[in-house]
């Protein structure tokens, strides 16, 4: 049991939108009845075109939004119905690395404040060790201690992404959901970050759910791949098999377009 | 950064000026805001002309005066404090409600959100101003005293205007919450409360600060509009005219504040435009100041990415180790400065209406004699003690070199023992000194005998003195003047060997005496009307009297000194405060302590511009020896320069049930004394003191005089207007000196400038 880190059963999410009081309600089925499992230490790649519901899945896994239907289990524990209060304890186990945008880190907080936060909230280390731990985390993600008192706006995109990663691993998370962690970065930097993620995976025995639409990245990072299309997972398969012999027509199309 | 932030600079200049005026109004003002002057005399080309308030702006009144003759300029200066702090306090109230509500709403509380929206809808549909007017015009709110009035203003105006701000902040909170980093904070497991405090508020803070000053400006203009509709702090709503059944109210306030000026002046705009223009201008300038400052801050905040927020966050999360955070020294300093300034302002506003008028006489530790009676050694000791006390306070003698002013009181005795009994068939009755009888003249006497009822005799033409021999002679005072009675006593005691004279008390005559005129042979006794009735109905009744006395020296000592004024213009104008220092019991000793401390506090008062003359009067126990008569005969200071005599000699109890009060001798023509009397009156009423007006005689159809000669002494002999304040014991003595003293202090301080 315990080697299954994350299990998702029939998970759905629909958004109800209404432009104004008079217009009819419109329902968007962002995620439809998806099911998958991720083993401990495994990396699952989630690919699909823009708008296929990948980020929504990520948000659901982190319980940043409430699912409309279905079930999520984290290391065998059903977290679907947990209130925000009880969920807080499990937040240490599962973390997310967002795509880098301008304000993915609070621009009014310093790097050291940003890194202390998860340590304080989850009481990862004793109070007096927090400073040391911050230094260690910075070193782990390849940043120098001198960046500690800077604001996110004073760092580069790649450096910010490293901070995000450091924040995610600070809680001793075992599952990390990466939502297009490198797509906004320079190609040269992309490689560094991906290598960092791989290195950390080795060192810390992490489990990744890796969201991207770059097949190159998936190939590099994941053992298995799930292809999403209009909110559904149309196919889920080992990386080699998926790349060489996709079954689903949409998956075939997607992989073909990538190879050419 | 190159372009100057002009609004900020102007804003700061105006606000600093406003702050300065608030802190030190006396530095700017030329008059007292409480002083009323209805008419004034002008020498116009050698002719004297009389002018009636409102006066137009000229040398006397920089910006003119209102219809009561109050100096507009000074009133504005003194009004700054209340008006501005009202604006600030209302803004604080709005923020205290709006920000938490907006945060709740932003974090998804439907209740908070709909409360904000509903309030907002209601108060934008019906103007908040209208509602404020309706509520604050209710009788309940109109009549409130100052503190409560201020509170209700803050509450009502906060209630009607917070939602607009709440809505604004809520929208901002919502935008901030859609920022990507918020998701990150939630994902990391941060509580909503911490997110609100540590992430949302820092982003909101610059805007809140700007809004705060903008709101103050808005509140000031609301206050101004309310003022125009006669809604303002401390509206007394005096009834001006009630003839023909229609009440005509004057909306008037004696509390310096701008809004009230607009309303009281509303009707005057055509005849005296200055009464309206200048207060309105004051409003405009300060509104402008707050707006400019807010605007300037906005630009400043937009420009700079500040490290200040770091420390700010540490502080609001109560992490006082913030100095350990690696913040560079300069911003650490800056933050500390800001906090200090903020604390100062908050502290200032909370103490704004607080001025210490406590007396604190209970803390005075001195060894006073058990009793102090004129002509005794104790009296001389106490007088010396008071003189020392005065010297320490910097009070100097008025004449010669001595604070002690002796006067001759003739030969008199202090009664040590006294007794009066009636022997009737039913037995022997002891009478009560103080209610049934009192000695006026006596020595060491032990007499008994029957009474001769002379109430029906013609005492001016006594045919034979034989019938008086060896009897007590009963005389009705009602039909005769004091001098006639003195004459009777003399003729009867000289011509007939009587046992004594018994006078029937006049209505309200005080039957209490401890000091008697010396006469070893003849006692003069005053008895109550009830006792006289018994004497008349029982002609055979035997009365016995017995007294032992102690001779007093023939000198009394008034202790008189002056605390000089500091103002070059009015420094030689003086207020006279009269107090007594004679007493017979421990309570009286406490009163003396109180008097000393009151003197000390009056001397300490910062805005002490006029001189104060302190009279500690001897002999106050007995009307005949009352020190005031001797002072009045030859007053040691030019009476023209004396604004008022505040007679506190009848304050004789530590605890009491009523206040005895008279302003009959402070007519409107003597404006300083008159307004002092008015202030006393309103203040005493406000505190709920039961007041017993001193009884007055109505002479010649135009003058009122109090009955007691000593109460009259200065007004009658020297033309010095007098306000009298005293204590009366009743069955329910719930009032104490400390609070009365603070009223005295406050009123004198407010009136005196
Ligand atoms: N909060 C929301 N309210 C309404 N609709 C939403 C919301 N979030 C997502 N959607 C809709 O759900 C669908 C899936 O969106 P999602 O962001 O998950 O796609 P994605 O696969 O991450 O796309 P991309 O590759 O561009 O990031 C889209 O049609 C989007 O418009
Ligand atoms: Mg996405």
PDB file of N, CA and C in Angstrom, chain B residues 191-229:
ATOM      1  N   UNK B 191      -1.953  29.776   7.578  1.00  0.00           N
ATOM      2  CA  UNK B 191      -3.335  30.066   7.968  1.00  0.00           C
ATOM      3  C   UNK B 191      -3.806  31.364   7.320  1.00  0.00           C
ATOM      4  N   UNK B 192      -5.115  31.429   7.107  1.00  0.00           N
ATOM      5  CA  UNK B 192      -5.682  32.633   6.491  1.00  0.00           C
ATOM      6  C   UNK B 192      -5.339  33.886   7.272  1.00  0.00           C
ATOM      7  N   UNK B 193      -5.410  33.741   8.589  1.00  0.00           N
ATOM      8  CA  UNK B 193      -5.141  34.904   9.428  1.00  0.00           C
ATOM      9  C   UNK B 193      -3.721  35.430   9.193  1.00  0.00           C
ATOM     10  N   UNK B 194      -2.785  34.487   9.131  1.00  0.00           N
ATOM     11  CA  UNK B 194      -1.399  34.922   8.912  1.00  0.00           C
ATOM     12  C   UNK B 194      -1.207  35.486   7.509  1.00  0.00           C
ATOM     13  N   UNK B 195      -1.900  34.888   6.572  1.00  0.00           N
ATOM     14  CA  UNK B 195      -1.797  35.429   5.211  1.00  0.00           C
ATOM     15  C   UNK B 195      -2.317  36.867   5.193  1.00  0.00           C
ATOM     16  N   UNK B 196      -3.442  37.054   5.895  1.00  0.00           N
ATOM     17  CA  UNK B 196      -4.037  38.397   5.934  1.00  0.00           C
ATOM     18  C   UNK B 196      -3.042  39.390   6.517  1.00  0.00           C
ATOM     19  N   UNK B 197      -2.438  38.997   7.623  1.00  0.00           N
ATOM     20  CA  UNK B 197      -1.560  39.931   8.324  1.00  0.00           C
ATOM     21  C   UNK B 197      -0.213  40.078   7.624  1.00  0.00           C
ATOM     22  N   UNK B 198       0.352  38.961   7.195  1.00  0.00           N
ATOM     23  CA  UNK B 198       1.736  39.021   6.709  1.00  0.00           C
ATOM     24  C   UNK B 198       1.857  39.290   5.223  1.00  0.00           C
ATOM     25  N   UNK B 199       0.838  38.893   4.475  1.00  0.00           N
ATOM     26  CA  UNK B 199       0.939  39.088   3.036  1.00  0.00           C
ATOM     27  C   UNK B 199       0.014  40.175   2.509  1.00  0.00           C
ATOM     28  N   UNK B 200      -1.234  40.147   2.979  1.00  0.00           N
ATOM     29  CA  UNK B 200      -2.200  41.092   2.414  1.00  0.00           C
ATOM     30  C   UNK B 200      -1.948  42.508   2.929  1.00  0.00           C
ATOM     31  N   UNK B 201      -1.847  42.625   4.252  1.00  0.00           N
ATOM     32  CA  UNK B 201      -1.718  43.971   4.802  1.00  0.00           C
ATOM     33  C   UNK B 201      -0.475  44.711   4.305  1.00  0.00           C
ATOM     34  N   UNK B 202       0.680  44.076   4.226  1.00  0.00           N
ATOM     35  CA  UNK B 202       1.828  44.811   3.682  1.00  0.00           C
ATOM     36  C   UNK B 202       1.579  45.351   2.271  1.00  0.00           C
ATOM     37  N   UNK B 203       0.824  44.601   1.489  1.00  0.00           N
ATOM     38  CA  UNK B 203       0.539  45.094   0.144  1.00  0.00           C
ATOM     39  C   UNK B 203      -0.484  46.212   0.172  1.00  0.00           C
ATOM     40  N   UNK B 204      -1.316  46.138   1.226  1.00  0.00           N
ATOM     41  CA  UNK B 204      -2.397  47.095   1.354  1.00  0.00           C
ATOM     42  C   UNK B 204      -1.910  48.377   2.030  1.00  0.00           C
ATOM     43  N   UNK B 205      -0.871  48.220   2.853  1.00  0.00           N
ATOM     44  CA  UNK B 205      -0.490  49.295   3.774  1.00  0.00           C
ATOM     45  C   UNK B 205      -0.313  50.672   3.126  1.00  0.00           C
ATOM     46  N   UNK B 206       0.462  50.763   2.046  1.00  0.00           N
ATOM     47  CA  UNK B 206       0.645  52.102   1.474  1.00  0.00           C
ATOM     48  C   UNK B 206      -0.693  52.744   1.142  1.00  0.00           C
ATOM     49  N   UNK B 207      -1.555  51.912   0.563  1.00  0.00           N
ATOM     50  CA  UNK B 207      -2.849  52.430   0.177  1.00  0.00           C
ATOM     51  C   UNK B 207      -3.671  52.841   1.388  1.00  0.00           C
ATOM     52  N   UNK B 208      -3.600  52.020   2.444  1.00  0.00           N
ATOM     53  CA  UNK B 208      -4.355  52.326   3.652  1.00  0.00           C
ATOM     54  C   UNK B 208      -3.897  53.650   4.244  1.00  0.00           C
ATOM     55  N   UNK B 209      -2.600  53.846   4.250  1.00  0.00           N
ATOM     56  CA  UNK B 209      -2.077  55.081   4.824  1.00  0.00           C
ATOM     57  C   UNK B 209      -2.591  56.280   4.039  1.00  0.00           C
ATOM     58  N   UNK B 210      -2.527  56.151   2.745  1.00  0.00           N
ATOM     59  CA  UNK B 210      -3.024  57.241   1.903  1.00  0.00           C
ATOM     60  C   UNK B 210      -4.513  57.463   2.158  1.00  0.00           C
ATOM     61  N   UNK B 211      -5.241  56.332   2.166  1.00  0.00           N
ATOM     62  CA  UNK B 211      -6.693  56.424   2.386  1.00  0.00           C
ATOM     63  C   UNK B 211      -7.015  57.065   3.724  1.00  0.00           C
ATOM     64  N   UNK B 212      -6.190  56.760   4.706  1.00  0.00           N
ATOM     65  CA  UNK B 212      -6.431  57.276   6.052  1.00  0.00           C
ATOM     66  C   UNK B 212      -6.491  58.799   6.024  1.00  0.00           C
ATOM     67  N   UNK B 213      -5.520  59.385   5.365  1.00  0.00           N
ATOM     68  CA  UNK B 213      -5.488  60.853   5.327  1.00  0.00           C
ATOM     69  C   UNK B 213      -6.619  61.409   4.466  1.00  0.00           C
ATOM     70  N   UNK B 214      -6.938  60.674   3.415  1.00  0.00           N
ATOM     71  CA  UNK B 214      -8.052  61.100   2.570  1.00  0.00           C
ATOM     72  C   UNK B 214      -9.354  61.054   3.370  1.00  0.00           C
ATOM     73  N   UNK B 215      -9.495  60.002   4.172  1.00  0.00           N
ATOM     74  CA  UNK B 215     -10.713  59.862   4.962  1.00  0.00           C
ATOM     75  C   UNK B 215     -10.835  60.984   5.986  1.00  0.00           C
ATOM     76  N   UNK B 216      -9.690  61.357   6.569  1.00  0.00           N
ATOM     77  CA  UNK B 216      -9.731  62.470   7.523  1.00  0.00           C
ATOM     78  C   UNK B 216     -10.280  63.706   6.824  1.00  0.00           C
ATOM     79  N   UNK B 217      -9.782  63.939   5.624  1.00  0.00           N
ATOM     80  CA  UNK B 217     -10.245  65.100   4.868  1.00  0.00           C
ATOM     81  C   UNK B 217     -11.751  65.006   4.618  1.00  0.00           C
ATOM     82  N   UNK B 218     -12.195  63.806   4.242  1.00  0.00           N
ATOM     83  CA  UNK B 218     -13.636  63.618   4.009  1.00  0.00           C
ATOM     84  C   UNK B 218     -14.434  63.882   5.270  1.00  0.00           C
ATOM     85  N   UNK B 219     -13.934  63.336   6.375  1.00  0.00           N
ATOM     86  CA  UNK B 219     -14.665  63.495   7.636  1.00  0.00           C
ATOM     87  C   UNK B 219     -14.767  64.960   8.010  1.00  0.00           C
ATOM     88  N   UNK B 220     -13.702  65.687   7.769  1.00  0.00           N
ATOM     89  CA  UNK B 220     -13.743  67.110   8.093  1.00  0.00           C
ATOM     90  C   UNK B 220     -14.806  67.813   7.267  1.00  0.00           C
ATOM     91  N   UNK B 221     -14.894  67.427   5.991  1.00  0.00           N
ATOM     92  CA  UNK B 221     -15.929  68.131   5.216  1.00  0.00           C
ATOM     93  C   UNK B 221     -17.319  67.694   5.637  1.00  0.00           C
ATOM     94  N   UNK B 222     -17.447  66.433   6.073  1.00  0.00           N
ATOM     95  CA  UNK B 222     -18.750  66.015   6.609  1.00  0.00           C
ATOM     96  C   UNK B 222     -19.097  66.833   7.848  1.00  0.00           C
ATOM     97  N   UNK B 223     -18.115  66.986   8.727  1.00  0.00           N
ATOM     98  CA  UNK B 223     -18.354  67.771   9.943  1.00  0.00           C
ATOM     99  C   UNK B 223     -18.779  69.185   9.587  1.00  0.00           C
ATOM    100  N   UNK B 224     -18.134  69.709   8.568  1.00  0.00           N
ATOM    101  CA  UNK B 224     -18.457  71.065   8.147  1.00  0.00           C
ATOM    102  C   UNK B 224     -19.905  71.139   7.686  1.00  0.00           C
ATOM    103  N   UNK B 225     -20.295  70.165   6.870  1.00  0.00           N
ATOM    104  CA  UNK B 225     -21.676  70.175   6.383  1.00  0.00           C
ATOM    105  C   UNK B 225     -22.650  70.008   7.531  1.00  0.00           C
ATOM    106  N   UNK B 226     -22.302  69.130   8.451  1.00  0.00           N
ATOM    107  CA  UNK B 226     -23.176  68.943   9.614  1.00  0.00           C
ATOM    108  C   UNK B 226     -23.306  70.244  10.387  1.00  0.00           C
ATOM    109  N   UNK B 227     -22.209  70.943  10.495  1.00  0.00           N
ATOM    110  CA  UNK B 227     -22.216  72.209  11.208  1.00  0.00           C
ATOM    111  C   UNK B 227     -23.215  73.178  10.620  1.00  0.00           C
ATOM    112  N   UNK B 228     -23.260  73.193   9.298  1.00  0.00           N
ATOM    113  CA  UNK B 228     -24.191  74.100   8.638  1.00  0.00           C
ATOM    114  C   UNK B 228     -25.624  73.765   9.017  1.00  0.00           C
ATOM    115  N   UNK B 229     -25.873  72.467   9.282  1.00  0.00           N
ATOM    116  CA  UNK B 229     -27.221  72.072   9.700  1.00  0.00           C
ATOM    117  C   UNK B 229     -27.354  72.068  11.223  1.00  0.00           C
TER     118      UNK B 229
END
